[in-house]
Amino acid sequence: MTERPDVIVIGAGIIGCSTALELSARGLRVRVIERGVPGAEASTVAAGILAPHVEHPDDPLMASLGEEGRELHAAWAERFRANEGIDVGFRRTGALVVGHATDAIDTRCAGHIANHVAFERLDGAGARALEPALSPRIEAAVHLPHEAQTEPPKFLRALMLACELGKVRFVRSMVRGVRIERDRVRGVELEDGLLESELVVVAAGSWTSLVPGAGGRSDAHLRTVQPVRGQVVHCEAHPRLVKRLVFGSGGYIVPRGDGRYVFGATTE
């Protein structure tokens, strides 16, 4: 830790490691600070859904940003396959949003039409033609063919390997705060002292509010960032249940393509 980094990244989840990798590729010396095991928080348990037009049907800005992010994931997946020989589980499966009545489905369709999103409106029979395992009570569906998924544990492992090859250095330590003097960042306070750098990226996710100084002179707006606990169920099923991401009023199904499925999710 004698060499002063150009940038310090707080948090070694997918966002922190992705940021560190990109900065390192641009020639910067990067130090990533993680209090525990890299990726042991939300990054390795997320379902990996890349379906912005399902999750943000009424928010054109978020849907547009999500669409760009989805396509960046496609590019990163190819990059990891070519450079590290790792499959991160990116698959453009498409998605079905299903319902027992047409009202909510019609609302989604109106939003997709307004935002020029590729979709197909289906009745119950049409939905079951695509996914025969759907309930006979399904009356309507929207098919979004470009939605996708990735597998966060595989993606994180690929990121970690690429970071190591890119000479990103990891430090396991509790962050006591971001040091700010005269409105300028001076570094990060760790358990054993100050690690100096004028550039700090806070990628602590839901724990950001526990990092003093992360909000600059006023951390008040960070108090709204809080962890939320939830559960997903992982299982295997043969023969295959569904090929696409399926979303209904009660949750979602994410098929991994090899008999594994993720069912989610609760929120506490």
mmCIF file of C-alpha atoms in Angstrom:
data_model
loop_
_atom_site.group_PDB
_atom_site.id
_atom_site.type_symbol
_atom_site.label_atom_id
_atom_site.label_comp_id
_atom_site.label_asym_id
_atom_site.label_seq_id
_atom_site.Cartn_x
_atom_site.Cartn_y
_atom_site.Cartn_z
ATOM 1 C CA MET A 1 0.000 0.000 0.000
ATOM 2 C CA THR A 2 3.000 2.282 -0.415
ATOM 3 C CA GLU A 3 2.049 3.324 -3.956
ATOM 4 C CA ARG A 4 -0.532 6.105 -3.999
ATOM 5 C CA PRO A 5 -3.489 5.175 -6.226
ATOM 6 C CA ASP A 6 -4.972 7.518 -8.805
ATOM 7 C CA VAL A 7 -8.467 6.378 -7.852
ATOM 8 C CA ILE A 8 -9.976 4.614 -4.850
ATOM 9 C CA VAL A 9 -13.149 2.579 -5.337
ATOM 10 C CA ILE A 10 -15.179 1.770 -2.223
ATOM 11 C CA GLY A 11 -17.017 -1.522 -2.739
ATOM 12 C CA ALA A 12 -16.078 -4.659 -4.675
ATOM 13 C CA GLY A 13 -19.444 -5.611 -6.081
ATOM 14 C CA ILE A 14 -20.281 -5.631 -9.775
ATOM 15 C CA ILE A 15 -20.454 -1.828 -9.992
ATOM 16 C CA GLY A 16 -17.193 -1.293 -8.083
ATOM 17 C CA CYS A 17 -15.269 -3.930 -10.030
ATOM 18 C CA SER A 18 -16.679 -2.773 -13.375
ATOM 19 C CA THR A 19 -15.621 0.788 -12.614
ATOM 20 C CA ALA A 20 -12.171 -0.319 -11.447
ATOM 21 C CA LEU A 21 -11.641 -2.407 -14.576
ATOM 22 C CA GLU A 22 -12.567 0.437 -16.921
ATOM 23 C CA LEU A 23 -10.362 2.933 -15.070
ATOM 24 C CA SER A 24 -7.447 0.508 -15.045
ATOM 25 C CA ALA A 25 -7.850 -0.058 -18.787
ATOM 26 C CA ARG A 26 -7.341 3.676 -19.188
ATOM 27 C CA GLY A 27 -3.993 3.534 -17.425
ATOM 28 C CA LEU A 28 -4.997 4.623 -13.919
ATOM 29 C CA ARG A 29 -3.725 2.989 -10.728
ATOM 30 C CA VAL A 30 -6.855 1.722 -8.971
ATOM 31 C CA ARG A 31 -7.322 0.486 -5.412
ATOM 32 C CA VAL A 32 -10.609 -1.234 -4.471
ATOM 33 C CA ILE A 33 -11.589 -1.251 -0.794
ATOM 34 C CA GLU A 34 -13.944 -3.996 0.408
ATOM 35 C CA ARG A 35 -14.928 -4.678 4.022
ATOM 36 C CA GLY A 36 -15.742 -8.350 3.380
ATOM 37 C CA VAL A 37 -15.671 -10.874 0.562
ATOM 38 C CA PRO A 38 -15.931 -9.220 -2.881
ATOM 39 C CA GLY A 39 -19.436 -9.588 -4.265
ATOM 40 C CA ALA A 40 -20.827 -11.138 -1.088
ATOM 41 C CA GLU A 41 -23.636 -8.598 -0.852
ATOM 42 C CA ALA A 42 -26.279 -8.023 -3.556
ATOM 43 C CA SER A 43 -24.008 -8.738 -6.537
ATOM 44 C CA THR A 44 -23.958 -12.516 -6.252
ATOM 45 C CA VAL A 45 -27.618 -13.023 -5.329
ATOM 46 C CA ALA A 46 -29.257 -10.729 -7.874
ATOM 47 C CA ALA A 47 -31.365 -12.490 -10.506
ATOM 48 C CA GLY A 48 -29.481 -10.784 -13.333
ATOM 49 C CA ILE A 49 -32.570 -9.534 -15.159
ATOM 50 C CA LEU A 50 -31.798 -7.116 -18.006
ATOM 51 C CA ALA A 51 -35.355 -6.193 -18.951
ATOM 52 C CA PRO A 52 -35.699 -2.409 -18.786
ATOM 53 C CA HIS A 53 -38.971 -2.269 -20.718
ATOM 54 C CA VAL A 54 -40.542 -4.725 -18.279
ATOM 55 C CA GLU A 55 -39.289 -3.006 -15.154
ATOM 56 C CA HIS A 56 -39.748 0.607 -16.302
ATOM 57 C CA PRO A 57 -42.701 0.596 -18.725
ATOM 58 C CA ASP A 58 -43.841 4.102 -17.701
ATOM 59 C CA ASP A 59 -40.455 5.785 -17.337
ATOM 60 C CA PRO A 60 -38.885 6.521 -20.737
ATOM 61 C CA LEU A 61 -35.624 7.802 -19.236
ATOM 62 C CA MET A 62 -35.008 4.762 -17.038
ATOM 63 C CA ALA A 63 -36.073 2.406 -19.823
ATOM 64 C CA SER A 64 -33.688 4.118 -22.255
ATOM 65 C CA LEU A 65 -30.787 3.979 -19.807
ATOM 66 C CA GLY A 66 -31.599 0.346 -19.050
ATOM 67 C CA GLU A 67 -31.686 -0.500 -22.742
ATOM 68 C CA GLU A 68 -28.235 1.019 -23.219
ATOM 69 C CA GLY A 69 -26.990 -0.908 -20.194
ATOM 70 C CA ARG A 70 -28.442 -4.144 -21.569
ATOM 71 C CA GLU A 71 -26.538 -3.703 -24.813
ATOM 72 C CA LEU A 72 -23.341 -2.873 -22.918
ATOM 73 C CA HIS A 73 -23.786 -6.162 -21.072
ATOM 74 C CA ALA A 74 -23.923 -7.915 -24.437
ATOM 75 C CA ALA A 75 -20.638 -6.275 -25.436
ATOM 76 C CA TRP A 76 -19.008 -7.124 -22.101
ATOM 77 C CA ALA A 77 -20.115 -10.747 -22.383
ATOM 78 C CA GLU A 78 -18.394 -11.019 -25.749
ATOM 79 C CA ARG A 79 -15.323 -9.280 -24.337
ATOM 80 C CA PHE A 80 -15.013 -11.759 -21.450
ATOM 81 C CA ARG A 81 -15.568 -14.701 -23.782
ATOM 82 C CA ALA A 82 -12.834 -13.472 -26.137
ATOM 83 C CA ASN A 83 -10.268 -12.242 -23.585
ATOM 84 C CA GLU A 84 -10.723 -14.491 -20.541
ATOM 85 C CA GLY A 85 -12.586 -17.434 -22.082
ATOM 86 C CA ILE A 86 -15.425 -17.011 -19.573
ATOM 87 C CA ASP A 87 -19.147 -17.327 -20.267
ATOM 88 C CA VAL A 88 -20.970 -14.870 -17.985
ATOM 89 C CA GLY A 89 -24.408 -16.238 -18.839
ATOM 90 C CA PHE A 90 -25.635 -13.387 -21.017
ATOM 91 C CA ARG A 91 -28.639 -14.623 -22.988
ATOM 92 C CA ARG A 92 -31.175 -12.659 -25.004
ATOM 93 C CA THR A 93 -34.131 -14.822 -24.059
ATOM 94 C CA GLY A 94 -36.858 -12.254 -24.511
ATOM 95 C CA ALA A 95 -39.551 -11.691 -21.900
ATOM 96 C CA LEU A 96 -43.251 -12.314 -21.430
ATOM 97 C CA VAL A 97 -45.418 -10.158 -19.183
ATOM 98 C CA VAL A 98 -48.554 -12.159 -18.450
ATOM 99 C CA GLY A 99 -51.854 -11.309 -16.815
ATOM 100 C CA HIS A 100 -55.306 -12.566 -15.932
ATOM 101 C CA ALA A 101 -56.974 -9.461 -17.372
ATOM 102 C CA THR A 102 -56.181 -7.143 -20.254
ATOM 103 C CA ASP A 103 -56.253 -3.793 -18.421
ATOM 104 C CA ALA A 104 -52.670 -3.779 -17.109
ATOM 105 C CA ILE A 105 -51.402 -5.371 -20.302
ATOM 106 C CA ASP A 106 -53.093 -2.684 -22.407
ATOM 107 C CA THR A 107 -51.485 0.024 -20.280
ATOM 108 C CA ARG A 108 -48.046 -1.477 -20.859
ATOM 109 C CA CYS A 109 -48.696 -1.737 -24.579
ATOM 110 C CA ALA A 110 -49.651 1.935 -24.740
ATOM 111 C CA GLY A 111 -46.374 2.872 -23.071
ATOM 112 C CA HIS A 112 -44.351 0.681 -25.420
ATOM 113 C CA ILE A 113 -46.083 2.131 -28.468
ATOM 114 C CA ALA A 114 -45.377 5.681 -27.288
ATOM 115 C CA ASN A 115 -41.709 4.856 -26.750
ATOM 116 C CA HIS A 116 -41.239 2.875 -29.985
ATOM 117 C CA VAL A 117 -40.371 -0.369 -28.211
ATOM 118 C CA ALA A 118 -40.490 -3.633 -30.157
ATOM 119 C CA PHE A 119 -43.224 -5.807 -28.640
ATOM 120 C CA GLU A 120 -46.020 -8.216 -29.530
ATOM 121 C CA ARG A 121 -49.469 -8.233 -27.942
ATOM 122 C CA LEU A 122 -50.774 -11.771 -27.342
ATOM 123 C CA ASP A 123 -53.936 -13.380 -26.079
ATOM 124 C CA GLY A 124 -53.808 -16.359 -23.727
ATOM 125 C CA ALA A 125 -53.557 -18.888 -26.533
ATOM 126 C CA GLY A 126 -50.753 -16.934 -28.187
ATOM 127 C CA ALA A 127 -48.833 -16.728 -24.915
ATOM 128 C CA ARG A 128 -49.171 -20.485 -24.368
ATOM 129 C CA ALA A 129 -47.996 -21.108 -27.923
ATOM 130 C CA LEU A 130 -44.702 -19.519 -26.874
ATOM 131 C CA GLU A 131 -44.648 -20.990 -23.355
ATOM 132 C CA PRO A 132 -46.907 -24.065 -23.049
ATOM 133 C CA ALA A 133 -46.374 -24.332 -19.279
ATOM 134 C CA LEU A 134 -48.272 -21.094 -18.621
ATOM 135 C CA SER A 135 -51.490 -21.350 -16.658
ATOM 136 C CA PRO A 136 -54.707 -21.734 -18.673
ATOM 137 C CA ARG A 137 -56.017 -18.740 -16.696
ATOM 138 C CA ILE A 138 -53.584 -16.408 -18.477
ATOM 139 C CA GLU A 139 -55.720 -14.203 -20.728
ATOM 140 C CA ALA A 140 -53.209 -11.747 -22.183
ATOM 141 C CA ALA A 141 -49.487 -11.144 -22.493
ATOM 142 C CA VAL A 142 -46.867 -8.841 -23.930
ATOM 143 C CA HIS A 143 -43.850 -10.395 -25.637
ATOM 144 C CA LEU A 144 -40.656 -8.303 -25.595
ATOM 145 C CA PRO A 145 -38.119 -10.174 -27.757
ATOM 146 C CA HIS A 146 -34.992 -8.133 -26.970
ATOM 147 C CA GLU A 147 -34.948 -8.435 -23.163
ATOM 148 C CA ALA A 148 -32.084 -10.430 -21.695
ATOM 149 C CA GLN A 149 -30.341 -11.754 -18.611
ATOM 150 C CA THR A 150 -26.908 -12.380 -17.209
ATOM 151 C CA GLU A 151 -25.675 -14.538 -14.308
ATOM 152 C CA PRO A 152 -24.247 -12.225 -11.651
ATOM 153 C CA PRO A 153 -21.968 -14.794 -9.918
ATOM 154 C CA LYS A 154 -20.333 -15.694 -13.246
ATOM 155 C CA PHE A 155 -20.143 -12.040 -14.250
ATOM 156 C CA LEU A 156 -18.493 -11.092 -10.955
ATOM 157 C CA ARG A 157 -15.908 -13.880 -11.244
ATOM 158 C CA ALA A 158 -15.031 -12.684 -14.730
ATOM 159 C CA LEU A 159 -14.723 -9.115 -13.453
ATOM 160 C CA MET A 160 -12.461 -10.173 -10.589
ATOM 161 C CA LEU A 161 -10.154 -12.098 -12.925
ATOM 162 C CA ALA A 162 -10.029 -9.233 -15.421
ATOM 163 C CA CYS A 163 -9.290 -6.775 -12.609
ATOM 164 C CA GLU A 164 -6.398 -8.899 -11.368
ATOM 165 C CA LEU A 165 -4.991 -9.190 -14.877
ATOM 166 C CA GLY A 166 -5.453 -5.444 -15.237
ATOM 167 C CA LYS A 167 -3.400 -4.817 -12.082
ATOM 168 C CA VAL A 168 -6.278 -3.513 -9.982
ATOM 169 C CA ARG A 169 -5.342 -3.948 -6.321
ATOM 170 C CA PHE A 170 -7.851 -5.046 -3.673
ATOM 171 C CA VAL A 171 -7.657 -4.113 0.006
ATOM 172 C CA ARG A 172 -9.832 -5.729 2.667
ATOM 173 C CA SER A 173 -10.613 -3.091 5.261
ATOM 174 C CA MET A 174 -13.482 -1.261 6.915
ATOM 175 C CA VAL A 175 -13.929 2.250 5.523
ATOM 176 C CA ARG A 176 -14.264 4.806 8.280
ATOM 177 C CA GLY A 177 -15.070 7.647 5.931
ATOM 178 C CA VAL A 178 -14.072 9.791 2.988
ATOM 179 C CA ARG A 179 -11.598 12.488 4.054
ATOM 180 C CA ILE A 180 -12.679 15.915 2.823
ATOM 181 C CA GLU A 181 -10.693 19.069 3.462
ATOM 182 C CA ARG A 182 -11.700 22.495 2.133
ATOM 183 C CA ASP A 183 -14.359 20.927 -0.051
ATOM 184 C CA ARG A 184 -11.875 18.607 -1.711
ATOM 185 C CA VAL A 185 -11.459 14.867 -1.413
ATOM 186 C CA ARG A 186 -8.146 13.861 0.152
ATOM 187 C CA GLY A 187 -8.587 10.118 0.439
ATOM 188 C CA VAL A 188 -10.281 7.374 2.414
ATOM 189 C CA GLU A 189 -9.918 6.718 6.140
ATOM 190 C CA LEU A 190 -9.269 3.016 6.720
ATOM 191 C CA GLU A 191 -8.800 1.002 9.893
ATOM 192 C CA ASP A 192 -5.036 1.507 9.772
ATOM 193 C CA GLY A 193 -4.895 5.080 8.526
ATOM 194 C CA LEU A 194 -5.505 7.350 5.562
ATOM 195 C CA LEU A 195 -5.181 6.064 2.005
ATOM 196 C CA GLU A 196 -4.643 9.189 -0.064
ATOM 197 C CA SER A 197 -6.208 9.944 -3.425
ATOM 198 C CA GLU A 198 -8.045 12.928 -4.845
ATOM 199 C CA LEU A 199 -10.500 10.689 -6.699
ATOM 200 C CA VAL A 200 -12.896 8.386 -4.824
ATOM 201 C CA VAL A 201 -15.736 6.341 -6.316
ATOM 202 C CA VAL A 202 -18.348 5.233 -3.786
ATOM 203 C CA ALA A 203 -19.862 1.943 -4.994
ATOM 204 C CA ALA A 204 -21.092 0.642 -1.650
ATOM 205 C CA GLY A 205 -24.639 0.028 -2.854
ATOM 206 C CA SER A 206 -27.239 -0.028 -0.106
ATOM 207 C CA TRP A 207 -24.532 0.583 2.504
ATOM 208 C CA THR A 208 -23.569 3.955 1.021
ATOM 209 C CA SER A 209 -25.279 5.822 3.858
ATOM 210 C CA LEU A 210 -22.804 4.197 6.290
ATOM 211 C CA VAL A 211 -19.816 5.849 4.569
ATOM 212 C CA PRO A 212 -19.248 9.230 6.278
ATOM 213 C CA GLY A 213 -18.304 11.925 3.806
ATOM 214 C CA ALA A 214 -19.678 10.097 0.773
ATOM 215 C CA GLY A 215 -22.152 12.900 0.166
ATOM 216 C CA GLY A 216 -19.617 15.713 0.359
ATOM 217 C CA ARG A 217 -20.388 18.537 2.765
ATOM 218 C CA SER A 218 -23.871 17.166 3.449
ATOM 219 C CA ASP A 219 -24.706 13.486 3.735
ATOM 220 C CA ALA A 220 -28.393 14.175 4.390
ATOM 221 C CA HIS A 221 -29.567 12.930 0.972
ATOM 222 C CA LEU A 222 -27.797 9.604 1.512
ATOM 223 C CA ARG A 223 -30.007 8.724 4.462
ATOM 224 C CA THR A 224 -32.671 7.569 2.041
ATOM 225 C CA VAL A 225 -30.321 4.852 0.731
ATOM 226 C CA GLN A 226 -31.135 1.834 2.863
ATOM 227 C CA PRO A 227 -30.688 -1.932 2.466
ATOM 228 C CA VAL A 228 -33.797 -3.969 1.668
ATOM 229 C CA ARG A 229 -33.837 -7.681 2.367
ATOM 230 C CA GLY A 230 -35.544 -10.208 0.147
ATOM 231 C CA GLN A 231 -35.452 -13.822 -0.956
ATOM 232 C CA VAL A 232 -35.285 -15.702 -4.242
ATOM 233 C CA VAL A 233 -35.688 -19.433 -4.818
ATOM 234 C CA HIS A 234 -33.229 -21.402 -6.954
ATOM 235 C CA CYS A 235 -34.322 -24.769 -8.292
ATOM 236 C CA GLU A 236 -33.934 -27.217 -11.147
ATOM 237 C CA ALA A 237 -36.748 -28.584 -13.261
ATOM 238 C CA HIS A 238 -36.858 -31.207 -15.986
ATOM 239 C CA PRO A 239 -38.396 -31.133 -18.510
ATOM 240 C CA ARG A 240 -37.923 -27.446 -19.157
ATOM 241 C CA LEU A 241 -40.557 -25.068 -17.759
ATOM 242 C CA VAL A 242 -40.074 -21.879 -19.778
ATOM 243 C CA LYS A 243 -37.520 -20.495 -22.222
ATOM 244 C CA ARG A 244 -38.163 -16.798 -21.634
ATOM 245 C CA LEU A 245 -38.197 -14.443 -18.692
ATOM 246 C CA VAL A 246 -41.759 -14.521 -17.377
ATOM 247 C CA PHE A 247 -43.266 -11.732 -15.279
ATOM 248 C CA GLY A 248 -46.629 -11.790 -13.574
ATOM 249 C CA SER A 249 -48.340 -9.938 -10.745
ATOM 250 C CA GLY A 250 -46.885 -12.380 -8.235
ATOM 251 C CA GLY A 251 -43.244 -12.331 -9.301
ATOM 252 C CA TYR A 252 -40.923 -13.561 -12.041
ATOM 253 C CA ILE A 253 -39.198 -16.647 -13.409
ATOM 254 C CA VAL A 254 -35.666 -16.496 -14.805
ATOM 255 C CA PRO A 255 -34.650 -19.576 -16.834
ATOM 256 C CA ARG A 256 -30.895 -20.173 -16.978
ATOM 257 C CA GLY A 257 -31.166 -22.429 -20.023
ATOM 258 C CA ASP A 258 -29.790 -25.614 -18.459
ATOM 259 C CA GLY A 259 -32.671 -26.627 -16.216
ATOM 260 C CA ARG A 260 -31.906 -24.081 -13.494
ATOM 261 C CA TYR A 261 -34.484 -21.439 -12.578
ATOM 262 C CA VAL A 262 -34.673 -18.414 -10.312
ATOM 263 C CA PHE A 263 -38.042 -17.513 -8.823
ATOM 264 C CA GLY A 264 -38.411 -14.173 -7.112
ATOM 265 C CA ALA A 265 -38.661 -12.086 -5.239
ATOM 266 C CA THR A 266 -39.835 -11.060 -1.801
ATOM 267 C CA THR A 267 -39.220 -7.625 -0.327
ATOM 268 C CA GLU A 268 -39.064 -6.815 3.371
#
